Amino acid sequence: SRQTFYRQDNLFVFTSYKPDEEFVQKIFLEPLDSDVIFGLGTIAGVEMESRSMNIDGALAVFTPEKSPRRLAYTVHSIFREPVVKGDLEEYLQLPSGIEKIGSLSKDVARGSNSDADRAFKIESHLKNNYKYSLTTTATPRGMSPVEFFLFSSKTGYCEHYATSMVLMLRSLGIPSRVVTGFIGGEINKYGNYAIVRQSDAHAGVEAASEGKWKRFDPTPPAPIPVIPSTISLYIDSLRMKWHRYIVNFSSSDQRRIIDLISMPFLKIPDMPQI
């Protein structure tokens, strides 16, 4: 279920925070077949031209509907681990027939004294004993894709690793969930901003431990991507400036300029008479 929020002076506030703990990002989001709003850490507030916004129990933020155009918005983030709330039964659900995965989980986590330690051991096991690849072998008929990945191919991409870790954690009674978004990106030195591409899409894991949702990334490092040419980065910076200062000149930008030029002039003190 999603909770609806309305703007307060051009800002949607989802959770209280102190000004000195926020990290602000200006984001230009290309059209996606999604109503999700992206930002770093935990999104505490959003400045955006919208009548309302929604947030779900996992603290994901959504627009009222999908947009066919580029979105420009500002995110106010905080870097606190989300507090575990509500019923966690849905984060313990398991399919039938994963006894073999459960046995592997117990073997990997043997000797652990806490849920956090068990999660770290499983993360390390997947990261150090499997290979990353976007090219995978088809799963044999009648076999679970996760079981085939864990015990046979041992090669896969982030969804294989995240799903495997969640099933292994749940088999140990640790509430967990797959989380998706983007990770990494590239700094464009010509425009001093970060470019996050579709190739940076990623899946990870959040596990409930010590009253917080702690994040884990069991995926091994991917091969080094092709570095864009200097000319392509320069062209991208020109494109960004066009969208930033021409296409997406928002009402908040206008208000900032009005506030700036309407500042009262400093009064010049009377000169002493000679």
Coordinates of C-alpha atoms in Angstrom, one line a residue:
S1 CA 0.0 0.0 0.0
R2 CA 1.1 3.6 -0.7
Q3 CA 0.6 6.7 1.4
T4 CA -0.1 10.0 -0.4
F5 CA 1.8 13.2 0.4
Y6 CA 1.0 16.8 -0.7
R7 CA 3.4 19.7 -1.2
Q8 CA 4.4 22.1 1.5
D9 CA 5.8 25.3 -0.1
N10 CA 7.0 23.3 -3.1
L11 CA 8.5 20.5 -1.0
F12 CA 7.2 17.0 -0.4
V13 CA 8.4 16.0 3.1
F14 CA 8.3 12.2 3.8
T15 CA 10.3 12.1 7.0
S16 CA 11.7 14.7 9.4
Y17 CA 15.4 15.5 9.2
K18 CA 17.9 18.2 10.2
P19 CA 19.3 20.5 7.5
D20 CA 22.9 19.6 8.4
E21 CA 22.3 15.9 7.7
E22 CA 20.7 16.2 4.2
F23 CA 22.5 15.6 0.9
V24 CA 20.8 17.4 -2.0
Q25 CA 20.7 16.2 -5.6
K26 CA 19.3 17.8 -8.7
I27 CA 18.2 15.0 -11.0
F28 CA 17.1 15.0 -14.7
L29 CA 15.4 11.6 -15.3
E30 CA 15.0 10.4 -18.8
P31 CA 11.5 8.9 -19.7
L32 CA 11.2 5.4 -18.2
D33 CA 8.3 3.0 -18.1
S34 CA 8.1 3.5 -14.4
D35 CA 6.6 5.9 -11.8
V36 CA 9.5 5.6 -9.4
I37 CA 11.5 8.6 -8.3
F38 CA 15.2 7.8 -7.8
G39 CA 17.6 9.4 -5.3
L40 CA 20.6 8.5 -3.1
G41 CA 20.2 7.0 0.4
T42 CA 16.8 7.4 2.0
I43 CA 14.7 10.0 0.2
A44 CA 13.4 12.4 2.9
G45 CA 12.0 15.1 0.7
V46 CA 11.4 16.0 -3.0
E47 CA 11.0 19.3 -4.8
M48 CA 9.0 18.6 -7.9
E49 CA 6.2 20.1 -10.0
S50 CA 3.5 17.6 -9.1
R51 CA 0.1 17.8 -7.3
S52 CA 1.0 14.8 -5.1
M53 CA 3.5 12.0 -4.5
N54 CA 3.3 8.5 -3.0
I55 CA 5.6 6.4 -0.7
D56 CA 5.3 2.8 0.2
G57 CA 6.3 0.7 3.2
A58 CA 9.8 0.1 1.7
L59 CA 10.3 3.9 1.5
A60 CA 10.2 3.9 -2.3
V61 CA 8.8 7.2 -3.8
F62 CA 6.4 7.4 -6.7
T63 CA 4.8 10.0 -8.9
P64 CA 1.0 9.9 -9.4
E65 CA 1.4 8.5 -12.9
K66 CA 4.1 7.5 -15.4
S67 CA 5.5 10.5 -17.3
P68 CA 6.2 10.3 -21.1
R69 CA 8.6 13.3 -20.7
R70 CA 11.8 14.0 -19.0
L71 CA 11.5 14.8 -15.3
A72 CA 13.5 17.4 -13.4
Y73 CA 13.4 17.4 -9.6
T74 CA 15.5 17.9 -6.5
V75 CA 16.0 15.2 -3.9
H76 CA 16.8 15.8 -0.2
S77 CA 18.4 12.5 1.1
I78 CA 19.6 11.3 4.4
F79 CA 21.9 8.3 5.1
R80 CA 20.1 6.5 7.9
E81 CA 19.3 2.8 7.7
P82 CA 15.5 2.5 7.4
V83 CA 13.8 1.3 10.6
V84 CA 12.0 -2.0 10.4
K85 CA 8.3 -1.5 10.8
G86 CA 5.1 -3.6 10.5
D87 CA 4.5 -7.2 9.8
L88 CA 7.6 -9.0 8.4
E89 CA 5.8 -12.2 7.4
E90 CA 5.8 -11.3 3.7
Y91 CA 9.6 -11.0 3.8
L92 CA 9.9 -14.6 5.1
Q93 CA 7.8 -16.2 2.3
L94 CA 9.6 -19.1 0.5
P95 CA 8.6 -21.3 -2.4
S96 CA 8.5 -25.1 -2.0
G97 CA 11.3 -27.4 -2.9
I98 CA 14.3 -25.4 -1.7
E99 CA 15.6 -27.8 0.9
K100 CA 18.9 -28.0 -0.9
I101 CA 19.3 -24.2 -0.7
G102 CA 18.3 -24.2 2.9
S103 CA 21.1 -26.8 3.7
L104 CA 23.6 -24.6 1.8
S105 CA 22.6 -21.6 3.9
K106 CA 23.1 -23.4 7.1
D107 CA 26.6 -24.6 6.0
V108 CA 27.7 -21.1 5.0
A109 CA 26.3 -19.4 8.1
R110 CA 27.6 -22.1 10.5
G111 CA 29.3 -20.5 13.6
S112 CA 27.6 -17.1 13.3
N113 CA 26.3 -15.4 16.4
S114 CA 23.9 -12.9 14.9
D115 CA 21.7 -12.3 11.9
A116 CA 24.0 -9.6 10.6
D117 CA 27.0 -12.0 10.7
R118 CA 25.0 -14.7 8.9
A119 CA 24.1 -12.1 6.2
F120 CA 27.7 -11.1 5.8
K121 CA 28.8 -14.7 5.4
I122 CA 26.2 -15.4 2.8
E123 CA 27.2 -12.2 0.9
S124 CA 30.8 -13.1 1.0
H125 CA 30.1 -16.7 -0.1
L126 CA 28.3 -15.5 -3.2
K127 CA 30.8 -12.7 -4.0
N128 CA 33.8 -14.9 -3.8
N129 CA 32.7 -18.3 -5.2
Y130 CA 30.7 -17.3 -8.3
K131 CA 31.3 -15.5 -11.5
Y132 CA 29.6 -12.4 -12.9
S133 CA 28.3 -12.6 -16.5
L134 CA 25.4 -11.2 -18.5
T135 CA 25.6 -14.4 -20.7
T136 CA 24.0 -17.4 -18.9
T137 CA 23.1 -21.0 -19.6
A138 CA 19.5 -21.9 -19.9
T139 CA 18.0 -23.6 -16.9
P140 CA 17.2 -27.3 -17.5
R141 CA 13.5 -28.1 -17.6
G142 CA 12.0 -28.9 -14.2
M143 CA 14.9 -27.2 -12.2
S144 CA 14.7 -24.0 -10.2
P145 CA 16.8 -21.2 -11.9
V146 CA 18.2 -20.3 -8.5
E147 CA 19.1 -23.8 -7.6
F148 CA 20.8 -24.2 -11.1
F149 CA 22.7 -21.0 -10.5
L150 CA 23.9 -21.9 -7.0
F151 CA 24.9 -25.6 -7.6
S152 CA 25.6 -25.9 -11.3
S153 CA 26.4 -22.9 -13.5
K154 CA 27.7 -20.6 -10.7
T155 CA 27.6 -17.8 -13.3
G156 CA 25.0 -15.0 -13.4
Y157 CA 24.2 -11.3 -13.1
C158 CA 22.9 -9.2 -10.2
E159 CA 19.3 -10.6 -10.2
H160 CA 20.7 -14.2 -9.7
Y161 CA 22.8 -13.0 -6.7
A162 CA 20.2 -10.9 -5.1
T163 CA 17.5 -13.5 -5.4
S164 CA 19.8 -16.3 -4.2
M165 CA 20.8 -14.3 -1.1
V166 CA 17.2 -13.5 -0.2
L167 CA 16.2 -17.1 -0.4
M168 CA 19.2 -18.2 1.6
L169 CA 18.5 -15.5 4.3
R170 CA 14.8 -16.4 4.5
S171 CA 15.6 -20.1 4.8
L172 CA 17.4 -19.1 8.0
G173 CA 14.4 -17.1 9.3
I174 CA 15.9 -13.6 8.4
P175 CA 13.4 -11.2 6.8
S176 CA 14.9 -9.9 3.6
R177 CA 13.9 -8.4 0.2
V178 CA 15.4 -7.7 -3.2
V179 CA 15.9 -4.0 -3.9
T180 CA 16.5 -2.5 -7.3
G181 CA 17.8 0.8 -8.7
F182 CA 21.0 2.1 -10.0
I183 CA 24.6 2.0 -8.7
G184 CA 27.7 3.7 -9.9
G185 CA 27.7 6.2 -12.8
E186 CA 30.3 8.4 -14.3
I187 CA 31.4 12.0 -13.6
N188 CA 31.2 14.3 -16.6
K189 CA 34.2 16.7 -16.1
Y190 CA 32.8 19.2 -18.6
G191 CA 29.6 19.7 -16.8
N192 CA 30.5 18.6 -13.2
Y193 CA 27.6 16.1 -12.9
A194 CA 27.1 12.4 -12.8
I195 CA 25.8 10.4 -15.7
V196 CA 23.8 7.3 -14.6
R197 CA 22.9 5.0 -17.5
Q198 CA 20.6 2.0 -18.0
S199 CA 23.7 -0.2 -17.9
D200 CA 24.1 1.0 -14.2
A201 CA 20.8 -0.7 -13.2
H202 CA 21.4 -3.1 -10.3
A203 CA 19.7 -5.4 -7.8
G204 CA 20.8 -5.8 -4.2
V205 CA 19.5 -7.0 -0.9
E206 CA 18.1 -5.5 2.3
A207 CA 17.9 -7.7 5.4
A208 CA 16.2 -6.9 8.7
S209 CA 18.8 -6.9 11.5
E210 CA 18.9 -5.1 14.8
G211 CA 15.7 -3.2 14.0
K212 CA 17.1 -1.8 10.8
W213 CA 17.0 -2.6 7.1
K214 CA 20.7 -3.2 6.3
R215 CA 21.9 -3.3 2.7
F216 CA 24.1 -6.0 1.1
D217 CA 25.5 -6.4 -2.4
P218 CA 26.4 -10.1 -3.1
T219 CA 27.3 -9.5 -6.8
P220 CA 30.9 -9.8 -7.7
P221 CA 32.5 -6.9 -9.6
A222 CA 31.4 -6.7 -13.2
P223 CA 33.9 -6.4 -16.1
I224 CA 35.3 -2.9 -16.7
P225 CA 32.8 -1.0 -19.0
V226 CA 33.9 0.8 -22.2
I227 CA 34.9 4.4 -21.3
P228 CA 33.0 7.0 -23.4
S229 CA 35.1 9.2 -25.6
T230 CA 35.9 12.8 -24.7
I231 CA 33.8 14.2 -27.5
S232 CA 30.7 12.2 -26.4
L233 CA 31.1 13.6 -22.8
Y234 CA 31.4 17.1 -24.1
I235 CA 28.3 16.8 -26.3
D236 CA 26.4 15.3 -23.3
S237 CA 27.4 18.3 -21.2
L238 CA 26.0 20.7 -23.8
R239 CA 22.8 18.6 -23.9
M240 CA 22.5 18.8 -20.1
K241 CA 22.9 22.5 -20.1
W242 CA 20.2 22.9 -22.7
H243 CA 17.7 20.8 -20.7
R244 CA 18.8 22.4 -17.4
Y245 CA 18.7 26.1 -18.3
I246 CA 16.2 26.2 -21.2
V247 CA 13.8 23.2 -21.3
N248 CA 13.5 22.6 -17.5
F249 CA 13.6 26.1 -16.2
S250 CA 11.2 25.4 -13.3
S251 CA 9.1 27.7 -11.1
S252 CA 11.5 27.1 -8.2
D253 CA 14.3 28.3 -10.4
Q254 CA 12.3 31.4 -11.2
R255 CA 11.5 32.0 -7.5
R256 CA 15.2 31.8 -6.6
I257 CA 16.1 34.4 -9.3
I258 CA 13.3 36.7 -8.1
D259 CA 14.5 36.4 -4.5
L260 CA 18.0 37.2 -5.6
I261 CA 17.1 40.3 -7.6
S262 CA 14.6 41.6 -5.0
M263 CA 17.1 41.7 -2.2
P264 CA 17.1 45.2 -0.8
F265 CA 20.1 47.3 -1.7
L266 CA 22.5 48.1 1.1
K267 CA 21.9 51.5 2.5
I268 CA 24.9 53.8 2.0
P269 CA 25.6 55.7 5.2
D270 CA 25.4 59.5 5.1
M271 CA 28.8 61.1 4.4
P272 CA 30.0 63.5 7.0
Q273 CA 29.8 67.1 6.0
I274 CA 33.1 69.0 5.7

